[in-house]
Amino acid sequence: MELIDLKNEVRLDKLESVANCIRNGGLVVFPTETVYGIGANALDKEAVANIFKAKGRPSDNPLIVHISNMEMLNGLVSSVNSVEQALINTFWPGPLTVIFPKKDVLPDNVTCGLDTVGIRMPQNNIALKLIELSKTPIAAPSANISGRPSGTDISDIYLELKEKVDYMIDGSTSDIGVESTVVKVVDGEVLILRPGKISPEDIESLGLKVKLDKHLFESISNNEKVESPGMKHRHYAPTTKTVLVDCSDSHKVKEKILELLEENVDKNLAVISYDENEKLYKDMDVKFLSLGNLNDLNSVSKNVFTTLRKVDNLDVDLCIIQGVEKRGIGIAIMNRLVRACEHNVINL
Ligand code: TXA
Ligand code: MG
């Protein structure tokens, strides 16, 4: 594996070697504006199979295909309706994945046998240039072993993936920090299958009708039918027992944590909260981590996965996370936190 540092400069000569590797069926960890991806030539069935192997990904969880121009889209999908076109015009390149009916050129394992495919045009320069130089669409799930938090910084995923890929490109910490919004247009309405930086409000501002999938905050039983297979799988959860307190009143949350401390006198606790609350926990016997500034949810989304990766190193018995308001990118943050806590949620 070769690690390529493009943090300060996008070196085309280096990217050309990586693109060559993609064309020859290799696997590459590369940055996008949302999270890092682990990519392969989307038209090469064997290379795609290797992504599933490298991640230990369940074989029923389809991959997102990344493109760098509209010609690539037309080669992959059998139709684009007017609502999908409006979404593309506004949000591409950017953190929005749209589910389309697929063409047969795509190997079955990209979509896990579904007749639809999720496509996005990323906004990150390295990602766009890599796709362009590879001259092929790149299938890429988030760069992490399945079930682990998604990678938003090379240092978080280096050990986890270094033996499994041919190249890792370091392009600095991901700008957004949570994965793309995944949508499917159903009967002219935009159904959000996974919330992200592009919020329901952003989509509604185009005059479109938006619905949140009913499973975004609920646990799903094994035999339940879901619109997006990824919803069913265990994701982001630390091994440490973790509880989400769904309340943005920091003083109420502190009261609850005092209660939990009393109930768990023999246990070590950690609190994940926000910069402005650090002082609330200063004199308490808890370990404290901050997700950023509660008044700046874009800073919080950047820190979500890196912080979840730290939980198991704190050596505590219970970790309590304070939630954010489910508004704008807060919906995406809460979706990831609810899943990290395996639906262990206290509503105050
Ligand atoms: O931001 C992102 O989307 C990142 C970066 C690398 O682009 N990628 C990413 O991929 O998050 P992944 O594989 O971790 O998540 C893909 C999600 C899964 O929940 C999957 O079930 C859903 O998209 N998905 C993919 N194709 C689908 C389809 N045809 N129908 C419904 N859901 C689909
Ligand atoms: Mg993922």
mmCIF file of C-alpha atoms in Angstrom, residues 148-149 156 238 240 270 272 287-291 303-316 319:
data_model
loop_
_atom_site.group_PDB
_atom_site.id
_atom_site.type_symbol
_atom_site.label_atom_id
_atom_site.label_comp_id
_atom_site.label_asym_id
_atom_site.label_seq_id
_atom_site.Cartn_x
_atom_site.Cartn_y
_atom_site.Cartn_z
ATOM 1 C CA ARG A 148 -17.346 0.963 12.421
ATOM 2 C CA PRO A 149 -17.763 4.755 12.258
ATOM 3 C CA ASP A 156 -8.484 7.295 12.012
ATOM 4 C CA PRO A 238 -18.723 1.655 19.915
ATOM 5 C CA THR A 240 -18.758 0.556 25.136
ATOM 6 C CA ALA A 270 -17.928 9.477 30.072
ATOM 7 C CA ILE A 272 -19.935 13.535 25.180
ATOM 8 C CA LYS A 287 -14.470 11.859 31.386
ATOM 9 C CA PHE A 288 -15.494 14.637 29.017
ATOM 10 C CA LEU A 289 -15.361 14.806 25.216
ATOM 11 C CA SER A 290 -16.708 17.624 23.072
ATOM 12 C CA LEU A 291 -18.429 17.277 19.708
ATOM 13 C CA ASN A 303 -16.449 15.677 14.690
ATOM 14 C CA VAL A 304 -19.124 12.983 15.020
ATOM 15 C CA PHE A 305 -17.216 9.963 13.687
ATOM 16 C CA THR A 306 -13.783 10.907 15.031
ATOM 17 C CA THR A 307 -15.320 11.325 18.478
ATOM 18 C CA LEU A 308 -17.245 8.027 18.320
ATOM 19 C CA ARG A 309 -13.945 6.327 17.452
ATOM 20 C CA LYS A 310 -12.476 7.625 20.729
ATOM 21 C CA VAL A 311 -15.164 6.154 22.992
ATOM 22 C CA ASP A 312 -13.678 2.674 23.330
ATOM 23 C CA ASN A 313 -10.290 4.126 24.289
ATOM 24 C CA LEU A 314 -11.739 6.035 27.253
ATOM 25 C CA ASP A 315 -11.961 2.833 29.260
ATOM 26 C CA VAL A 316 -15.365 3.619 30.798
ATOM 27 C CA CYS A 319 -20.860 6.773 27.740
#
